[in-house]
Short mmCIF file of C-alpha atoms and ligand atoms in Angstrom, two decimals:
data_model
loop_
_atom_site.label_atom_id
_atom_site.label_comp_id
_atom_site.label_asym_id
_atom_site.label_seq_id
_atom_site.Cartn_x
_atom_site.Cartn_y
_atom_site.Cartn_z
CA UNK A 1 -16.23 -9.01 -29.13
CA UNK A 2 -13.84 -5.95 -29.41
CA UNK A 3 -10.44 -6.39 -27.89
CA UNK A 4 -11.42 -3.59 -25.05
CA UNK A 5 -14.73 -6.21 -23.91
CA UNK A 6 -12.19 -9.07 -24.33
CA UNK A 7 -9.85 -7.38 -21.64
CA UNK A 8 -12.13 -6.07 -19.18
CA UNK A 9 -13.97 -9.32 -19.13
CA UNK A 10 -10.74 -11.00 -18.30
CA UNK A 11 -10.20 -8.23 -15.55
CA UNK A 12 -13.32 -8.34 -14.23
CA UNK A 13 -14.03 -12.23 -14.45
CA UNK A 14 -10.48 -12.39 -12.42
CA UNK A 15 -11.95 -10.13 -9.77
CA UNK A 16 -15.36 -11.95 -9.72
CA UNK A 17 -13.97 -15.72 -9.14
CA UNK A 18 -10.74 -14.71 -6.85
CA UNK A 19 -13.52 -13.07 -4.35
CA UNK A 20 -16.66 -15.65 -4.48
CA UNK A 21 -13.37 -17.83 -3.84
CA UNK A 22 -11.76 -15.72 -0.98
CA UNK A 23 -15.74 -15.28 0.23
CA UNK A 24 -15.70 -18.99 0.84
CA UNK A 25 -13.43 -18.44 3.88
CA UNK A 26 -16.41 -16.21 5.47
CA UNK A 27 -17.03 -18.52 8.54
CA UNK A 28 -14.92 -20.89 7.57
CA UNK A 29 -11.00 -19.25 8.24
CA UNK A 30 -8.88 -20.50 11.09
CA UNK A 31 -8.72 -17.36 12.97
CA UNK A 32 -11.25 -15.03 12.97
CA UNK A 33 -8.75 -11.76 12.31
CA UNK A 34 -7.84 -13.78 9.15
CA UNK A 35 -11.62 -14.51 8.43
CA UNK A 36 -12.48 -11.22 8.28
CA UNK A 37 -9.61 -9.88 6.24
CA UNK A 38 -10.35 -12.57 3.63
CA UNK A 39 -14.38 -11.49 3.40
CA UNK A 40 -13.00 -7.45 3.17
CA UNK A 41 -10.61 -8.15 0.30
CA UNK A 42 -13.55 -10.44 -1.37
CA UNK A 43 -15.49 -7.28 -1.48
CA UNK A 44 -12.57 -4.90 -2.70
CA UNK A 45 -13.04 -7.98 -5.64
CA UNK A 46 -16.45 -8.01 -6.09
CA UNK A 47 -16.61 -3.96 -6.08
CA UNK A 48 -13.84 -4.04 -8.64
CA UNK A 49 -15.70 -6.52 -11.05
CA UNK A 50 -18.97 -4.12 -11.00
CA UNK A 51 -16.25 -1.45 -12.21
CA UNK A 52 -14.78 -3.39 -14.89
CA UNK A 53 -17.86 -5.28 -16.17
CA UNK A 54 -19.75 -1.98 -16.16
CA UNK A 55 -17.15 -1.07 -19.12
CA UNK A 56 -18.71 -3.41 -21.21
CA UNK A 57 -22.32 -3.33 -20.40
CA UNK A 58 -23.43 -1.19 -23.30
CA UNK A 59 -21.42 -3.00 -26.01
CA UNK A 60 -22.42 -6.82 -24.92
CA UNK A 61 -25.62 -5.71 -24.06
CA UNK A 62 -25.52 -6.92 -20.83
CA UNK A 63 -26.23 -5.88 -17.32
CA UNK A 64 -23.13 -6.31 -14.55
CA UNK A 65 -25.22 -9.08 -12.93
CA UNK A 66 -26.49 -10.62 -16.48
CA UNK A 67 -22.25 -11.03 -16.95
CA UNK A 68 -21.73 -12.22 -13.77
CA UNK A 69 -24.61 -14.86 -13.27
CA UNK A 70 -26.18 -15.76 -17.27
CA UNK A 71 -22.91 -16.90 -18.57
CA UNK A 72 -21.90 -20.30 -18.83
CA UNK A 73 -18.12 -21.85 -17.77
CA UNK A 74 -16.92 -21.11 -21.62
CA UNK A 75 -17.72 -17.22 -21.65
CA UNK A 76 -15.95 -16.76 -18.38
CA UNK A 77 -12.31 -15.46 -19.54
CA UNK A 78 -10.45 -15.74 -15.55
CA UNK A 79 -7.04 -17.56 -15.12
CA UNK A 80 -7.14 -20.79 -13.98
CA UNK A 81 -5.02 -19.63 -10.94
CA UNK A 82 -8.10 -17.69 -9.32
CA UNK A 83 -10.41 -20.55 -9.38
CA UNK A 84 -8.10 -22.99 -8.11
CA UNK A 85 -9.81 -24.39 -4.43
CA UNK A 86 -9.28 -23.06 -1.42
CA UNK A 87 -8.28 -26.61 -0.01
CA UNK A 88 -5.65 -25.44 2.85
CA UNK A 89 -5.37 -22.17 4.04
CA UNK A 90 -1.85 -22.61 2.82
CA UNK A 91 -3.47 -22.49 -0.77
CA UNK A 92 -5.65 -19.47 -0.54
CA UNK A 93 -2.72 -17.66 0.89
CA UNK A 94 -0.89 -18.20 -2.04
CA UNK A 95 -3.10 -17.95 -4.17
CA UNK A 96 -3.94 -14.59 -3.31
CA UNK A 97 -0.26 -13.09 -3.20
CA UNK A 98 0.51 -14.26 -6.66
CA UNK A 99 -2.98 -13.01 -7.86
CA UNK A 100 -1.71 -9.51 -6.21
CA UNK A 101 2.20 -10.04 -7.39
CA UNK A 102 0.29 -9.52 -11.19
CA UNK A 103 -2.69 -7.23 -10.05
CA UNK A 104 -0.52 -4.46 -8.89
CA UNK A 105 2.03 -4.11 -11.80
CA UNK A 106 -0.88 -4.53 -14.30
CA UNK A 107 -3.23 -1.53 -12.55
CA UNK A 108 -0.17 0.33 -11.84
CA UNK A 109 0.17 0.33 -15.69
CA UNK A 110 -3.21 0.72 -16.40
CA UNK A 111 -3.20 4.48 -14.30
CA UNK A 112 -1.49 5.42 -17.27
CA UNK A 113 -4.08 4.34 -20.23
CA UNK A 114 -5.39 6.42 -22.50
CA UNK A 115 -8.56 5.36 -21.93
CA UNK A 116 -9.60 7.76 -18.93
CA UNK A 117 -12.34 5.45 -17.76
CA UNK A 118 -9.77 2.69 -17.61
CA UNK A 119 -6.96 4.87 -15.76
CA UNK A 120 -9.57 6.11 -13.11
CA UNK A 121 -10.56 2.37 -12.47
CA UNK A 122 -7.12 1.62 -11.88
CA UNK A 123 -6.35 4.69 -9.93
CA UNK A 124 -8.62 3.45 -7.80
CA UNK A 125 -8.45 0.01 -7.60
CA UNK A 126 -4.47 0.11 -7.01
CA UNK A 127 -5.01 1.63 -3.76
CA UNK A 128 -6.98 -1.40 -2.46
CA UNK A 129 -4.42 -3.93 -4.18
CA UNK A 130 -1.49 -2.03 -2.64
CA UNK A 131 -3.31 -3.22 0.97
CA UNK A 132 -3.84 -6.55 -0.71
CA UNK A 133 -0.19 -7.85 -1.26
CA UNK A 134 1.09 -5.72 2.09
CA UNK A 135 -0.95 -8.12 3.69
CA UNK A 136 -0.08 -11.51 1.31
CA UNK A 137 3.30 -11.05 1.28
CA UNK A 138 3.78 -10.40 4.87
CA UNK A 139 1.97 -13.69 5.66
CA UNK A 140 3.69 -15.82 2.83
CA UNK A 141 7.12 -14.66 4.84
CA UNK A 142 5.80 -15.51 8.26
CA UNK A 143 4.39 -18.97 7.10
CA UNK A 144 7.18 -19.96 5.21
CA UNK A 145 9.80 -18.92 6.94
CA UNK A 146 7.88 -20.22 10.01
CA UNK A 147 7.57 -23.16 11.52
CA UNK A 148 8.54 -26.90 9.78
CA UNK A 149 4.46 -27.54 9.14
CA UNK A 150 3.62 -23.99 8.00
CA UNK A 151 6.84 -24.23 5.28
CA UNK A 152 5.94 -27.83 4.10
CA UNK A 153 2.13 -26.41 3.31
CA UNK A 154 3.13 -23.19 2.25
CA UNK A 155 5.81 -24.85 -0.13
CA UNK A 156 3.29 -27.57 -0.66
CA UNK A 157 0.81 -24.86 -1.91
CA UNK A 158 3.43 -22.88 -4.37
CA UNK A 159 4.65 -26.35 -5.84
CA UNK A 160 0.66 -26.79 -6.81
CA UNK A 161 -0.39 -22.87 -7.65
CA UNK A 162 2.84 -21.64 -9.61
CA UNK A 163 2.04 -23.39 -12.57
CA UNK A 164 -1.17 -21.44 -13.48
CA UNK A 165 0.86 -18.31 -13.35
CA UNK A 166 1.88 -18.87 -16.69
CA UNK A 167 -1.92 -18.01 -17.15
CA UNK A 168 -1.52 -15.01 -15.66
CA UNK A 169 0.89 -13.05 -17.64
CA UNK A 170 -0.04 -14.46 -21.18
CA UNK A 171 -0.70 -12.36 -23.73
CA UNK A 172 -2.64 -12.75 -27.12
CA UNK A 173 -3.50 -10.72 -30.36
CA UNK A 174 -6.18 -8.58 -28.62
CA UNK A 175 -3.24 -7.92 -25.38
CA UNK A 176 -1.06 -6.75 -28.64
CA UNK A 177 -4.00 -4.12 -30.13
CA UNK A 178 -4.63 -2.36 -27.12
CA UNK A 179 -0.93 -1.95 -25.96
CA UNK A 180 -0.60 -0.25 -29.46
CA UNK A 181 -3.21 1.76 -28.54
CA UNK A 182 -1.51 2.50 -25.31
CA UNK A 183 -4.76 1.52 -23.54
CA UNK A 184 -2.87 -1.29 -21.20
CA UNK A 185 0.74 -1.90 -20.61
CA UNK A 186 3.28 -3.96 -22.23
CA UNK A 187 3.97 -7.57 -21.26
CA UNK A 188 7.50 -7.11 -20.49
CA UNK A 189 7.10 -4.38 -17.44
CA UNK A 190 4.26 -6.27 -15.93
CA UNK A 191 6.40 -9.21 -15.96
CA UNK A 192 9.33 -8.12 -14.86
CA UNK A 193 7.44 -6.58 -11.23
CA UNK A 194 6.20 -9.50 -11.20
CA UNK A 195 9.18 -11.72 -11.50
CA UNK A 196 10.88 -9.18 -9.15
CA UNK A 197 8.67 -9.46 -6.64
CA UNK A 198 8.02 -12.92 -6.52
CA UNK A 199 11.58 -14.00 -6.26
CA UNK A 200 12.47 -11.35 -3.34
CA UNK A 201 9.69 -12.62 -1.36
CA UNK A 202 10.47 -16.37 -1.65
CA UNK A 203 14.18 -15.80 -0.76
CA UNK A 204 12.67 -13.99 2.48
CA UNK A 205 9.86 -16.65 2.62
CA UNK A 206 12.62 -19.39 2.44
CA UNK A 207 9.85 -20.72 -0.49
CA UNK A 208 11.42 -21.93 -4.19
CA UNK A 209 8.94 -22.11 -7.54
CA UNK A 210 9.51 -24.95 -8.51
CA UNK A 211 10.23 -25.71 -12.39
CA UNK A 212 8.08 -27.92 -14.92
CA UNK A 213 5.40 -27.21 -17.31
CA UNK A 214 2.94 -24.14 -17.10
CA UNK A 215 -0.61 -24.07 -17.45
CA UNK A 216 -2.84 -21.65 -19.35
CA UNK A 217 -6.46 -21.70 -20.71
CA UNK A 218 -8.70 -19.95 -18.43
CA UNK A 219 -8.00 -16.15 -20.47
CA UNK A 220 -9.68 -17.98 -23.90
CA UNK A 221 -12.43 -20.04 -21.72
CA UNK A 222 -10.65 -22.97 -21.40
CA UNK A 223 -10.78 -23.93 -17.64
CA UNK A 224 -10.13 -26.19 -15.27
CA UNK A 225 -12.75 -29.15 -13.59
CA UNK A 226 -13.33 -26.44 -10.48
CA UNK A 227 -14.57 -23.75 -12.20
CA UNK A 228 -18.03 -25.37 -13.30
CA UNK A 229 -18.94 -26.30 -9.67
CA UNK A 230 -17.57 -22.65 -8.43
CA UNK A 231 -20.22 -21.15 -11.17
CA UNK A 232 -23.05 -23.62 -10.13
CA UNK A 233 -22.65 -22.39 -6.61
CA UNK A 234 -22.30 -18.91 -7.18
CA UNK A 235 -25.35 -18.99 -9.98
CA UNK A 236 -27.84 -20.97 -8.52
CA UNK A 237 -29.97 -18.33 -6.27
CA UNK A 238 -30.38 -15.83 -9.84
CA UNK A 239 -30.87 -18.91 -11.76
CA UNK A 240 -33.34 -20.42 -9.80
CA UNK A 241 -35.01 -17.05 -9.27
CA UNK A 242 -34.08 -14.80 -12.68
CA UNK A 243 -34.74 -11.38 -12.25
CA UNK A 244 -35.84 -11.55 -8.25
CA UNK A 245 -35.08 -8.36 -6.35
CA UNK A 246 -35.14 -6.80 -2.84
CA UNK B 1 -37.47 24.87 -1.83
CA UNK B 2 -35.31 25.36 0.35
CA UNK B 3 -32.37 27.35 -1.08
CA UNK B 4 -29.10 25.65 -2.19
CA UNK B 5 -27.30 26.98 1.31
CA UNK B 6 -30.08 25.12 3.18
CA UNK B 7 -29.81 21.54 1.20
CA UNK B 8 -26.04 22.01 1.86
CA UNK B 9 -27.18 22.07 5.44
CA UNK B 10 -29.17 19.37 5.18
CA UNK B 11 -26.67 17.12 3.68
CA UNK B 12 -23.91 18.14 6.25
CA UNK B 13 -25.93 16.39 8.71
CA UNK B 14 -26.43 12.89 7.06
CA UNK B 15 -24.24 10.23 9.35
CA UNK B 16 -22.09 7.66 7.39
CA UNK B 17 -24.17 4.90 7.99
CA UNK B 18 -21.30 2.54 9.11
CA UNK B 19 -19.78 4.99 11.63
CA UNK B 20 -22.88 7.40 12.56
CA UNK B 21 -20.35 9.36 14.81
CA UNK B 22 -18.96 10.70 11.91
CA UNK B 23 -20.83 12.96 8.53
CA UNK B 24 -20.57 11.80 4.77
CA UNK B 25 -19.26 15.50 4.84
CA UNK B 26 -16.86 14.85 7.23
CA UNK B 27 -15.37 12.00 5.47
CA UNK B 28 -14.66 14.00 2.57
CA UNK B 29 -17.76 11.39 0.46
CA UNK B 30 -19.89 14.35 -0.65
CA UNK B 31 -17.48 16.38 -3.44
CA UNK B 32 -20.47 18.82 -4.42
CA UNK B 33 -24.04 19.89 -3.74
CA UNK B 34 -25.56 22.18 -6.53
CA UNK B 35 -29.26 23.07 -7.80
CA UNK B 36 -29.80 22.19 -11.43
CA UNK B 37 -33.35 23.53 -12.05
CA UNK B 38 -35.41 21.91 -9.68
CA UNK B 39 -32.91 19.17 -8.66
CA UNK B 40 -30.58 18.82 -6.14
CA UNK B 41 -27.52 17.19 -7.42
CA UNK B 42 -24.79 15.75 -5.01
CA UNK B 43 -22.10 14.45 -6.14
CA UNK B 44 -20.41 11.41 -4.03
CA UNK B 45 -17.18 9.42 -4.21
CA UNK B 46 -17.18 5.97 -3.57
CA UNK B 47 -14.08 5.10 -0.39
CA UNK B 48 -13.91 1.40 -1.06
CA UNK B 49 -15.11 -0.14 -4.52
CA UNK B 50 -16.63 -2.89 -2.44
CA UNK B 51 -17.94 -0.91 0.47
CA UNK B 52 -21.58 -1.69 0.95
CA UNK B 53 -22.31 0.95 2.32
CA UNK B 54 -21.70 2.73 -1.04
CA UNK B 55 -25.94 2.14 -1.73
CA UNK B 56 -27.26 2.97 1.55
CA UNK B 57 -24.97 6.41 1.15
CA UNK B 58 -26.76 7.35 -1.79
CA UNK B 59 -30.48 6.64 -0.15
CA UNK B 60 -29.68 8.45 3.08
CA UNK B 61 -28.94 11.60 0.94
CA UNK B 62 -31.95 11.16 -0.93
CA UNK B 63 -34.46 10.46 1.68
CA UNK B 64 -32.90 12.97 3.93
CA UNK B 65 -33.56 15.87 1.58
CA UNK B 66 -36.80 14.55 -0.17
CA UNK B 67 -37.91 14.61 3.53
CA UNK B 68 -36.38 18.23 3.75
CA UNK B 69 -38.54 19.53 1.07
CA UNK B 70 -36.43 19.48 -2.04
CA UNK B 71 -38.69 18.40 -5.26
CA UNK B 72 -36.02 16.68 -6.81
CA UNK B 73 -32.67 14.71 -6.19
CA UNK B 74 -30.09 13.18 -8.23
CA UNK B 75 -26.95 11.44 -7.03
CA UNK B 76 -23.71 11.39 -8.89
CA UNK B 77 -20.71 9.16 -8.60
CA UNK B 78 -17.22 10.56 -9.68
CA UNK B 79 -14.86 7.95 -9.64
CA UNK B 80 -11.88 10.16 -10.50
CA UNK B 81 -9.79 11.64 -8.16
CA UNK B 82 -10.38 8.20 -6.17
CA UNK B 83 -11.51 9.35 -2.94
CA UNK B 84 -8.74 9.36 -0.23
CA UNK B 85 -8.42 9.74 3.77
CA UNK B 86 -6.51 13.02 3.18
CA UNK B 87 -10.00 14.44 2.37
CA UNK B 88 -11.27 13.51 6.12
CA UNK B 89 -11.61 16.72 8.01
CA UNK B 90 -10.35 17.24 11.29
CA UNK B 91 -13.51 17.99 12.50
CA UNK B 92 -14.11 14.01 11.30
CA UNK B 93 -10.63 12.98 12.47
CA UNK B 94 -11.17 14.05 16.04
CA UNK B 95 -15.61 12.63 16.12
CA UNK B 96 -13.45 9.21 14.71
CA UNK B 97 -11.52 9.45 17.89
CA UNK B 98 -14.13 9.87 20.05
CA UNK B 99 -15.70 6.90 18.80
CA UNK B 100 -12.68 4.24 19.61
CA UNK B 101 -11.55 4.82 16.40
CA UNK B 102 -7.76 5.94 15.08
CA UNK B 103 -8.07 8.42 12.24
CA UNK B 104 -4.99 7.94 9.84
CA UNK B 105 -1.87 8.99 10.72
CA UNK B 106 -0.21 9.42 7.70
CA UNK B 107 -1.03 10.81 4.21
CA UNK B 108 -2.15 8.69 1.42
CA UNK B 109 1.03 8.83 -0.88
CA UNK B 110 3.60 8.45 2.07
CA UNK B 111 2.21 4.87 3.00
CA UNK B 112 1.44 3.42 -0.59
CA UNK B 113 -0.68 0.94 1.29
CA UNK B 114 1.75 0.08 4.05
CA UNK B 115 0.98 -0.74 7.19
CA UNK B 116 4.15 -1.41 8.70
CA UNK B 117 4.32 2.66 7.63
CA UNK B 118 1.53 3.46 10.26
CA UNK B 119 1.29 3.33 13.72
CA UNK B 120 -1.94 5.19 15.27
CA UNK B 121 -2.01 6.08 18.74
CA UNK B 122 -4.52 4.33 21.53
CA UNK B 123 -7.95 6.28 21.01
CA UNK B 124 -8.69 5.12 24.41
CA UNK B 125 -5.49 5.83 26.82
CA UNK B 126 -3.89 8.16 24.16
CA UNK B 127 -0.62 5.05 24.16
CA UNK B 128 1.16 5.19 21.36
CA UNK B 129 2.47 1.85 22.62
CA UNK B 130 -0.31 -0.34 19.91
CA UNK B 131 0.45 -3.44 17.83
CA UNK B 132 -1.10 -4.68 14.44
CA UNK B 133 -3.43 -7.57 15.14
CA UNK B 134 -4.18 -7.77 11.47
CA UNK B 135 -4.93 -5.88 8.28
CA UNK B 136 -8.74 -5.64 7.92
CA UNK B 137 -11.00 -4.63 10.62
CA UNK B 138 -14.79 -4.56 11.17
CA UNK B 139 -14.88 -2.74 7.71
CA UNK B 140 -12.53 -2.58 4.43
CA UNK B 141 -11.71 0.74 5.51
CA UNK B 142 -9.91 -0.29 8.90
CA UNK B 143 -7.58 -2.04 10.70
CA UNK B 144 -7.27 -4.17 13.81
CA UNK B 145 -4.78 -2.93 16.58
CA UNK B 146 -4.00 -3.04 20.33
CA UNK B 147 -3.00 -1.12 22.78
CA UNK B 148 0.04 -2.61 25.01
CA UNK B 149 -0.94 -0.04 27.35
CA UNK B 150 -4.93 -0.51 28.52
CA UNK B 151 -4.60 -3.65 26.25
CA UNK B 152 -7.73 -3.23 24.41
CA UNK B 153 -8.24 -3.90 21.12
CA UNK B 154 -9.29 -0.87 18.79
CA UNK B 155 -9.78 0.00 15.33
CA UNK B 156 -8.04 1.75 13.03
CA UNK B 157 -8.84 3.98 9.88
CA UNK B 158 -6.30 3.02 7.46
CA UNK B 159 -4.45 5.60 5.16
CA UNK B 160 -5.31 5.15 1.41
ZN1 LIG C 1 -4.85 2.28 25.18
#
């Protein structure tokens, strides 16, 4: 696979499991405002991952829903932060906002690649994202800085999630070819927004990362015990049914 | 045929399907209608990359000027520019109203996604008195607010 696949795959597989993970709140949120909000940005996701994947189609030979349903747990490239459970609200909260804290910053780079497929994805993409962590931030402040309960989980949730940012912003050989290529962004501005960010919003959230070992493994296929049960969910009607339509 | 003036007609009068009140014209989702040969090629931009209506758009323009008597139709997505509120017409802007619904009330690039940067009047009562109740709405495209003056709830289209 050429690094190009290798990098939209990883976009688009980050889309695909953050929103059949935020589309598990449909129904299931504790306030129906939030509910809803959750389901919309699962679409922005989903819409994004047809964008990405459809990149790639020609050169794996594979249709957007052949990628997203015929692969197995090993082929999917996400970060293990996205297919972390939702467990508490507290966690998909966070979850979310630190997803967003390294989506913006890396499609805000990516407007400038000199792929122009690439740059138009992001040109549009960043304007959805830019709704996404207005509304993630603003409820990691109120929650943390909120009442005793709402800190504990929210603090409780950042103390389990902040690891598998490490995931997030690691780089690799096929990272190094296409920022030569000027096709993505460095590592170092990317990480530095993201830093920034993160650390201005827990001082306001009254939040602290905690320190200890970082995870990563989900960008090369390595994942963690949730992913395979996320992927037999989310597979089993195409599976069951290959090729059905309506 | 009908001539290329006509199946611009014909297109101007398609609803969104979401929010009939309002055209795909008026929301700035058609960029182009233009005769290639036989075919009638419009060219669409998608709002949200998610938005489901994004399939149903396509078939309503179809169907709608098959049934009109063009031979042929073609529909083509441009992704780039990224389609933005600024392109709603005020025609659209004031049929939004008129439905319950706040058009935007900023430009695109003065909000960068920002809601605290918006604040759309009551399209009931005309208040400007209204409070966020929270980000997303019925749609990916809008917002939930209130009005502190009639108190009911409304939606908002949100800048982007
Ligand atoms: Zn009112």
């Amino acid at each position: 696979m050429s690094p190009f696949a290798t990098f939209c795959l990883r976009m688009g597989d980050n889309a695909l499991i953050l929103g059949q993970r935020t589309g598990e709140w449909c129904g299931h949120a504790p306030v129906l405002e939030e509910d809803i909000a959750f389901a919309n940005m699962g679409l922005d996701l989903i819409g994004q991952t047809q964008l990405w994947y459809g990149m790639v189609s020609d050169e794996l030979g594979k249709s957007p829903d052949d990628l997203a349903f015929f692969r197995g747990e090993r082929e999917f490239l996400n970060t293990l932060l996205v297919e972390q459970p939702n467990t508490d609200f507290a966690h998909a909260l966070m979850r979310q906002y630190l997803f967003d804290a390294w989506h913006l910053p890396m499609l805000d780079g990516l407007t400038g690649s000199t792929n122009a497929d690439v740059a138009a994805l992001a040109e549009k993409s960043v304007k959805e994202v830019r709704y996404h962590i207005d509304r993630s931030r603003d409820l990691i402040v109120r929650l943390g800085d909120g009442s005793p309960e709402s800190h504990d989980r929210m603090q409780a949730a950042l103390d389990w999630l902040w690891p598998f940012t490490a995931d997030l912003l690691a780089r690799d050989a096929a990272d190094d070819t296409l920022v030569a290529e000027g096709m993505i962004p460095a590592a170092a501005p990317v990480q530095q927004a993201f830093d920034w960010e993160t650390a201005e919003t827990f001082a306001r959230a009254t939040l602290t990362a905690p320190d200890g070992p970082r995870r990563t493994g989900g960008r090369t296929g390595n994942h963690s015990e949730h992913m395979g049960y996320l992927l037999a969910v989310m597979q089993s009607v195409p599976r069951a049914h290959p090729g059905a339509h309506w | 045929m009908p001539t290329l003036d006509q199946m611009r007609a014909v297109v101007a009068q398609v609803p969104d399907p979401e929010i009939p009140a309002v055209s795909l014209v008026d929301l700035g989702i058609v960029r182009d209608v233009a005769l290639e040969g036989e075919t009638v090629v419009v060219t669409v931009t998608p709002t949200y990359t998610g938005c489901p209506a994004t399939a149903v758009i396509a078939l309503d323009i179809e169907t709608e000027l098959l049934r009109q008597g063009a031979d042929k139709v073609r529909i083509d997505t441009r992704m780039s520019p990224a389609w933005t509120t600024d392109w709603i017409t005020d025609q659209g802007r004031e049929k939004l109203r008129a439905y319950g619904i706040a058009p935007p009330t900023v430009a695109a690039a003065n909000c960068a996604g920002m809601l605290s940067a918006q604040s759309p009047d009551c399209p009931l009562c005309g208040s400007a008195d209204t409070a966020l109740i929270a980000g997303r709405g019925s749609t990916p495209c809008k917002a939930q607010f209130r009005c502190n003056s009639c108190l009911e709830p409304f939606d908002y289209f949100k800048a982007i």
